XYZ file of C-alpha atoms in Angstrom:
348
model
C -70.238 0.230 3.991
C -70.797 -2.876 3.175
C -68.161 -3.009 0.206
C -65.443 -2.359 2.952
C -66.254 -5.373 4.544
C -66.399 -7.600 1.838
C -63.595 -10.016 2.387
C -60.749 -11.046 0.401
C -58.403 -13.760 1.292
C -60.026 -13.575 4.635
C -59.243 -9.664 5.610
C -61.507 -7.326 4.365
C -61.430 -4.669 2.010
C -61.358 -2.231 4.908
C -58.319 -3.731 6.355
C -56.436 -3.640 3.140
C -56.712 -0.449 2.983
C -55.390 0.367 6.763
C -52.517 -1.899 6.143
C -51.753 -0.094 2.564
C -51.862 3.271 4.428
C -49.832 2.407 7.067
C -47.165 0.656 4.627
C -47.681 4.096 2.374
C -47.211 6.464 5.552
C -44.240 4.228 7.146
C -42.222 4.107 3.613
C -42.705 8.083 2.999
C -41.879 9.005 6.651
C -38.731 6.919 6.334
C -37.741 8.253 2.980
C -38.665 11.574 3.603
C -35.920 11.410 7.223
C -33.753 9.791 4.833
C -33.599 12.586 2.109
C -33.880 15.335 4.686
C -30.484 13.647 6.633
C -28.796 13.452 3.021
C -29.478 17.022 2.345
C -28.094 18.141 5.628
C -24.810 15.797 5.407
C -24.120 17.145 2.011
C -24.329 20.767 3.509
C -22.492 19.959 6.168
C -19.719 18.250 4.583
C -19.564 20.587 1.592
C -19.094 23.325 4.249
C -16.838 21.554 6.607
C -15.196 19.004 5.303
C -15.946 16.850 8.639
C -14.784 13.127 7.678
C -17.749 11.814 10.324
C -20.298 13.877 8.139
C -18.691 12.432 4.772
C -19.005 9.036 5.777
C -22.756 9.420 7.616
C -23.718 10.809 3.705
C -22.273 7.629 1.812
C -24.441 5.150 3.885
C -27.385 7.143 3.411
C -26.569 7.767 -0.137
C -26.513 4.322 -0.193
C -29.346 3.279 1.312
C -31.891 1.856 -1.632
C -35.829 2.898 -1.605
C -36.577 -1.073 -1.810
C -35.495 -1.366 1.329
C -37.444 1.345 2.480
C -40.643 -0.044 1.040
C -40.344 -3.438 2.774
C -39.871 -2.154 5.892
C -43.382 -0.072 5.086
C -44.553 -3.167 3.311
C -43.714 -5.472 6.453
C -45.479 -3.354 9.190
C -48.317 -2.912 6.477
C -48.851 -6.760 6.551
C -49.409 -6.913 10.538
C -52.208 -5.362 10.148
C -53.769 -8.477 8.216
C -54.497 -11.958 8.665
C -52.059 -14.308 6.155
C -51.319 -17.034 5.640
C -48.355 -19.198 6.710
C -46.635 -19.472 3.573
C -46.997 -16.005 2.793
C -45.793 -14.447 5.995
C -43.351 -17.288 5.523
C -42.221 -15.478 1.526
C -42.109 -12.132 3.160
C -40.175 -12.750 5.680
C -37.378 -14.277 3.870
C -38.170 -11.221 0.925
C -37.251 -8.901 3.933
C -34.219 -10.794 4.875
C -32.675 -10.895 1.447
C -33.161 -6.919 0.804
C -31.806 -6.167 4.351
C -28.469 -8.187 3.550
C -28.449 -7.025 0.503
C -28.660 -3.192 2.253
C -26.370 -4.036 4.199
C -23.904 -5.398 1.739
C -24.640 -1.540 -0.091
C -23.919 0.021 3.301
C -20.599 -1.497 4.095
C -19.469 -0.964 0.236
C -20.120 3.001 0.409
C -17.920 2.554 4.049
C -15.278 0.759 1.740
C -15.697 3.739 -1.297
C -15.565 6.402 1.431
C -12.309 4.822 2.747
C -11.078 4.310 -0.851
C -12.051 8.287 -1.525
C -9.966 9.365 2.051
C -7.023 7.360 1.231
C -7.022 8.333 -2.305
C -6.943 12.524 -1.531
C -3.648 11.077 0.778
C -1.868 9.685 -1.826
C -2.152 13.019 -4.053
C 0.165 12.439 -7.511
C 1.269 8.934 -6.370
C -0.519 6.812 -9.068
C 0.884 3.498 -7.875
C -0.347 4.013 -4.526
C -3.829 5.395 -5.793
C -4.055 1.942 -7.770
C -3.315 -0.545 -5.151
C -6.047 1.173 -3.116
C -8.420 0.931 -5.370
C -7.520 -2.573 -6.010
C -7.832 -3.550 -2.248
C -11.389 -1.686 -2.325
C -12.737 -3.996 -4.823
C -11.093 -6.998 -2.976
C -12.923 -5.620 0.112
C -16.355 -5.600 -1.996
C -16.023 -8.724 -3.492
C -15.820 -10.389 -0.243
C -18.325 -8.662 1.365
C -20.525 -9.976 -1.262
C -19.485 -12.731 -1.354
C -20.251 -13.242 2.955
C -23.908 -11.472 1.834
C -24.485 -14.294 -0.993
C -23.634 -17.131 2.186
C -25.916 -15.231 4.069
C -28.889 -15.335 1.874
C -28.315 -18.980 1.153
C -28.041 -19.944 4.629
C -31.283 -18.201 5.894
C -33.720 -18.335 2.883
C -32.867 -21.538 0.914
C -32.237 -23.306 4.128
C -28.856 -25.060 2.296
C -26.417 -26.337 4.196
C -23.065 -24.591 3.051
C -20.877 -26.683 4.693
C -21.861 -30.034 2.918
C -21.985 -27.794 -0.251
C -18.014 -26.989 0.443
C -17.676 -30.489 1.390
C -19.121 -31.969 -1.444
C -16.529 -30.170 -3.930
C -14.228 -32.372 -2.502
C -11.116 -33.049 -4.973
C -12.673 -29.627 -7.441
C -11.882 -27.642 -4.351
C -8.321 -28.912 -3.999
C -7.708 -28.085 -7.354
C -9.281 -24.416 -6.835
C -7.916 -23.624 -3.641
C -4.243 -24.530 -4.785
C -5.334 -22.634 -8.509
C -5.767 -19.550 -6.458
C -3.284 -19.964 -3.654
C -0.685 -18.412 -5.123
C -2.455 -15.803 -6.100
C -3.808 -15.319 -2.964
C -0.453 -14.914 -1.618
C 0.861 -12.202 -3.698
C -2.606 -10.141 -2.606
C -2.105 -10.205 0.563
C 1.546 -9.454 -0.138
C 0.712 -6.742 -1.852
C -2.112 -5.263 1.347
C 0.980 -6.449 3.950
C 3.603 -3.849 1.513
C 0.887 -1.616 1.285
C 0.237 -1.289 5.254
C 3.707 -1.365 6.120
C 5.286 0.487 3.529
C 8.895 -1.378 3.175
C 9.710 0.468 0.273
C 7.730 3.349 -2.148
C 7.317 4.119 -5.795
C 10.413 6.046 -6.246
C 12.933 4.394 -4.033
C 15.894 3.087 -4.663
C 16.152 -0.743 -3.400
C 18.409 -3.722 -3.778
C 17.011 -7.304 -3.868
C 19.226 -10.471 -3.873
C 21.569 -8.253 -5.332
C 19.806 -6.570 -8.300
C 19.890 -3.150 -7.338
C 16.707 -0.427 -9.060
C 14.426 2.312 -8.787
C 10.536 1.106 -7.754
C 8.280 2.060 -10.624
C 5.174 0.386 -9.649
C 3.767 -1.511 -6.628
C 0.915 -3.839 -8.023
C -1.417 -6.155 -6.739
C 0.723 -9.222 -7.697
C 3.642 -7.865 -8.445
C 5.927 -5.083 -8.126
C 8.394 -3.811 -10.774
C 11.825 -1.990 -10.883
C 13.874 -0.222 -12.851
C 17.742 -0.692 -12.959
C 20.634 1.379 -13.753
C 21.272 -0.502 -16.765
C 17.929 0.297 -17.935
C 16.113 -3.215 -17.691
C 12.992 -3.599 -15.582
C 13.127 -6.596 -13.388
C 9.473 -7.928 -12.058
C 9.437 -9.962 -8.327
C 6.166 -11.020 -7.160
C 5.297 -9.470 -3.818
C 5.342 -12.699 -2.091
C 8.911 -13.649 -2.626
C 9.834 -9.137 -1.981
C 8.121 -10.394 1.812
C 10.509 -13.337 1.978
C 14.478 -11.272 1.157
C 15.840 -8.858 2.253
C 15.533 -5.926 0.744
C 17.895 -2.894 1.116
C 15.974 0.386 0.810
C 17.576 3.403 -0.295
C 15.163 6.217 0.403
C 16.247 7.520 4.216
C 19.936 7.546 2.542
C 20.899 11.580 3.578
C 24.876 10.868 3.484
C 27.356 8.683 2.122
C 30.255 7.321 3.986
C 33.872 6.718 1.978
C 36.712 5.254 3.696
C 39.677 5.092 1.663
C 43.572 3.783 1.892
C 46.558 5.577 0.130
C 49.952 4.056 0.305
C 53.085 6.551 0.535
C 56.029 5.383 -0.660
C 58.662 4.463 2.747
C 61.550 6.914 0.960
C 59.290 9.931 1.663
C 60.682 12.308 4.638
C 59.299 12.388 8.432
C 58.372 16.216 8.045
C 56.479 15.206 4.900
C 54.403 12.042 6.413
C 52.912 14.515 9.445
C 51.926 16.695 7.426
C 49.460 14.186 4.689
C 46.869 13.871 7.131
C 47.149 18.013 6.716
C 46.765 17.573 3.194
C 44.177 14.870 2.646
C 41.952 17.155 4.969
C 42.834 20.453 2.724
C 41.827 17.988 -0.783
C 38.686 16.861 0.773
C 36.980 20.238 2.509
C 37.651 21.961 -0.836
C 34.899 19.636 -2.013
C 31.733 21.491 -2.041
C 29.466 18.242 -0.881
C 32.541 16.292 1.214
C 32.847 16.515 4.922
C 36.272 15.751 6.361
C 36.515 12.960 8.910
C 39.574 11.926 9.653
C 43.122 11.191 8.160
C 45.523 8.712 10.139
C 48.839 6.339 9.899
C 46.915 3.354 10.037
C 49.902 0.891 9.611
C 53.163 0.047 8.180
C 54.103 -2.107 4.985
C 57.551 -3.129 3.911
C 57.482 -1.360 0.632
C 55.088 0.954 2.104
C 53.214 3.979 4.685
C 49.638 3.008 4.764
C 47.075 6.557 5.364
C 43.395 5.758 6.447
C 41.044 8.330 5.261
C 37.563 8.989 6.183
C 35.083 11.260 4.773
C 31.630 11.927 4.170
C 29.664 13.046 1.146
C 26.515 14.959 1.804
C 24.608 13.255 -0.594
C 21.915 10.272 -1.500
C 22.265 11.296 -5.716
C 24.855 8.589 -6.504
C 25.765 10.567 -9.765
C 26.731 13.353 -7.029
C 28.474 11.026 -5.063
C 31.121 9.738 -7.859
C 31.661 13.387 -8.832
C 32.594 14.375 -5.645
C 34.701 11.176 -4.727
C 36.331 11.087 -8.586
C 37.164 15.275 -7.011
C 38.906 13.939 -4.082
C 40.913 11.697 -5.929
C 41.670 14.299 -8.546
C 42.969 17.001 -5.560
C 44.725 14.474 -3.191
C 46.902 13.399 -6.648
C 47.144 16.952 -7.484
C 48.454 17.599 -3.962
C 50.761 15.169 -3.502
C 52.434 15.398 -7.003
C 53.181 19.326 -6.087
C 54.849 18.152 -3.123
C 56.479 15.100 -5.006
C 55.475 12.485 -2.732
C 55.686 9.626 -4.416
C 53.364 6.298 -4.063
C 54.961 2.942 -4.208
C 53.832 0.699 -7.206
C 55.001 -2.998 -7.879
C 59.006 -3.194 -9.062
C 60.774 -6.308 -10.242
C 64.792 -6.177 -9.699
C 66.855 -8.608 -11.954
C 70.538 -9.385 -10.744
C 72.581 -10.830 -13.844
C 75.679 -12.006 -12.486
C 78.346 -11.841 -15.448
């Protein structure tokens, strides 16, 4: 026994080997819980589809054995007598590989969300893009905050005379990336509140098109004419913008002028007529039909009509069809509608 107690950097053989053994058992305990809880997750969510059992498998799926070993390594070590500076080394070890776990955790929270929102947004690629985007956003930042963290508690630097001491270089950076900035969080503020969709039909300071992609900068549409027109999401935030997509119905008011010759029988029964014209219309719904006023050269009828649908191609059929009938109409009953006349008197 007396190679056990033969001592090495004052703890002796013996103890090393209690303190390897209980950093051995700790890390296969853990590991083994660890594996055991990933194996019944998986089951679980394979055969339930539970969203709380899907997200409980992606942290522990993302929980790294390094991690596990330190914590087997650290209770291990109280076993022994060390010195300062190396209690001192593992200490901050362990604090750099638990924010680094902790940076892995919260990105397999940020992939699980990614995953969730992804299934939501079925065929919709744009959609499916800009989430993935704002998942890596979300990562970068968080390690970005773990990086801070580490430098904070194991170099002992003082971060904020580090972002002091860029002094003009961080001007220059922050307004580099400002803009940029903007148009991301632009993008997460369209994404959130969903002002408009891939698909819709919107009109921006007056330029009028179909949304074919929402990006992380930018978002792009497509106009009748063919063109695509590119805004950045930051100035989309700051006009208005006229959105299309809830559009069920169109309304059409129109005026037609009858000519003051035609006969009293004749003028009560137009608002008759324009009614017949428009109900033949498959897609019109009649309103109304009135006398709205009187002109000197002229009877002025107001009608008012719907057309039950958002297809504008459908719309000018069916309002080019009203036209069409209500001219068709009227010339049958030769009713006549006033256009401009010049008289010249030549006195001889």
């Amino acid at each position: 026994m007396g190679f056990l107690n033969t001592e090495i950097f004052n703890n002796s053989i013996m103890d090393w080997i209690i303190a390897l053994a209980i950093a051995m058992g700790t890390y296969f305990c853990i590991k083994g819980v660890v594996r055991l809880l990933i194996r019944k997750f998986r089951k679980k969510t394979e055969a339930t589809k539970n969203r709380f059992d899907g997200f409980a498998l992606k942290i522990l799926e993302q929980t790294k054995g390094i991690l596990i070993f330190t914590i087997g390594l650290y209770f291990g070590i109280q076993y022994l007598v060390l010195p300062f500076s190396w209690n001192d080394a593992i200490n901050k070890s362990a604090i750099v590989l638990f924010a680094l776990q902790v940076g892995y955790w919260l990105g397999g929270l940020i992939n699980f969300l990614v995953e969730q929102k992804s299934d939501q947004a079925s065929e919709n690629k744009s959609e499916k893009t800009a989430i993935h985007a704002f998942g890596l956003f979300g990562k970068i930042l968080i390690w970005v905050i773990v990086v801070m963290v580490i430098l904070e508690n194991v170099s002992n630097m003082n971060l904020d005379a580090l972002i002091t001491s860029l002094g003009i270089g961080g001007i220059a950076i922050g307004l580099a990336v400002q803009n940029i900035l903007k148009d991301i969080f632009a993008s997460l503020s369209i994404y959130l509140d969903k002002p408009f969709l891939v698909g819709d039909y919107i009109i921006v300071d007056d330029i009028g098109g179909t949304v074919q992609n929402i990006g992380i900068k930018s978002t792009r549409i497509k106009t009748l004419l063919g063109e695509e027109v590119i805004f950045a999401n930051s100035d989309l935030l700051e006009s208005r913008v006229h959105n299309f997509r809830k559009l069920e119905r169109r309304r059409e008011s129109m005026e037609i002028r009858i000519s003051v010759e035609t006969s009293y029988e004749n003028l009560r029964m137009l608002p008759e007529l324009f009614a017949h014209s428009i109900k033949n219309q498959e897609l019109a719904s009649f309103e109304r039909a009135h006398l709205a006023r009187l002109e000197e050269y002229a009877y002025v009828f107001e009608i008012v009509y719907f057309i039950e649908s958002a297809d504008y191609t459908q719309y000018m059929d069916t309002k080019q069809a009203v036209y069409l009938e209500i001219l068709k109409q009227l010339q049958e009953k030769q009713i006549e509608m006033p256009y401009p006349t010049k008289t010249i008197v030549i006195n001889k």
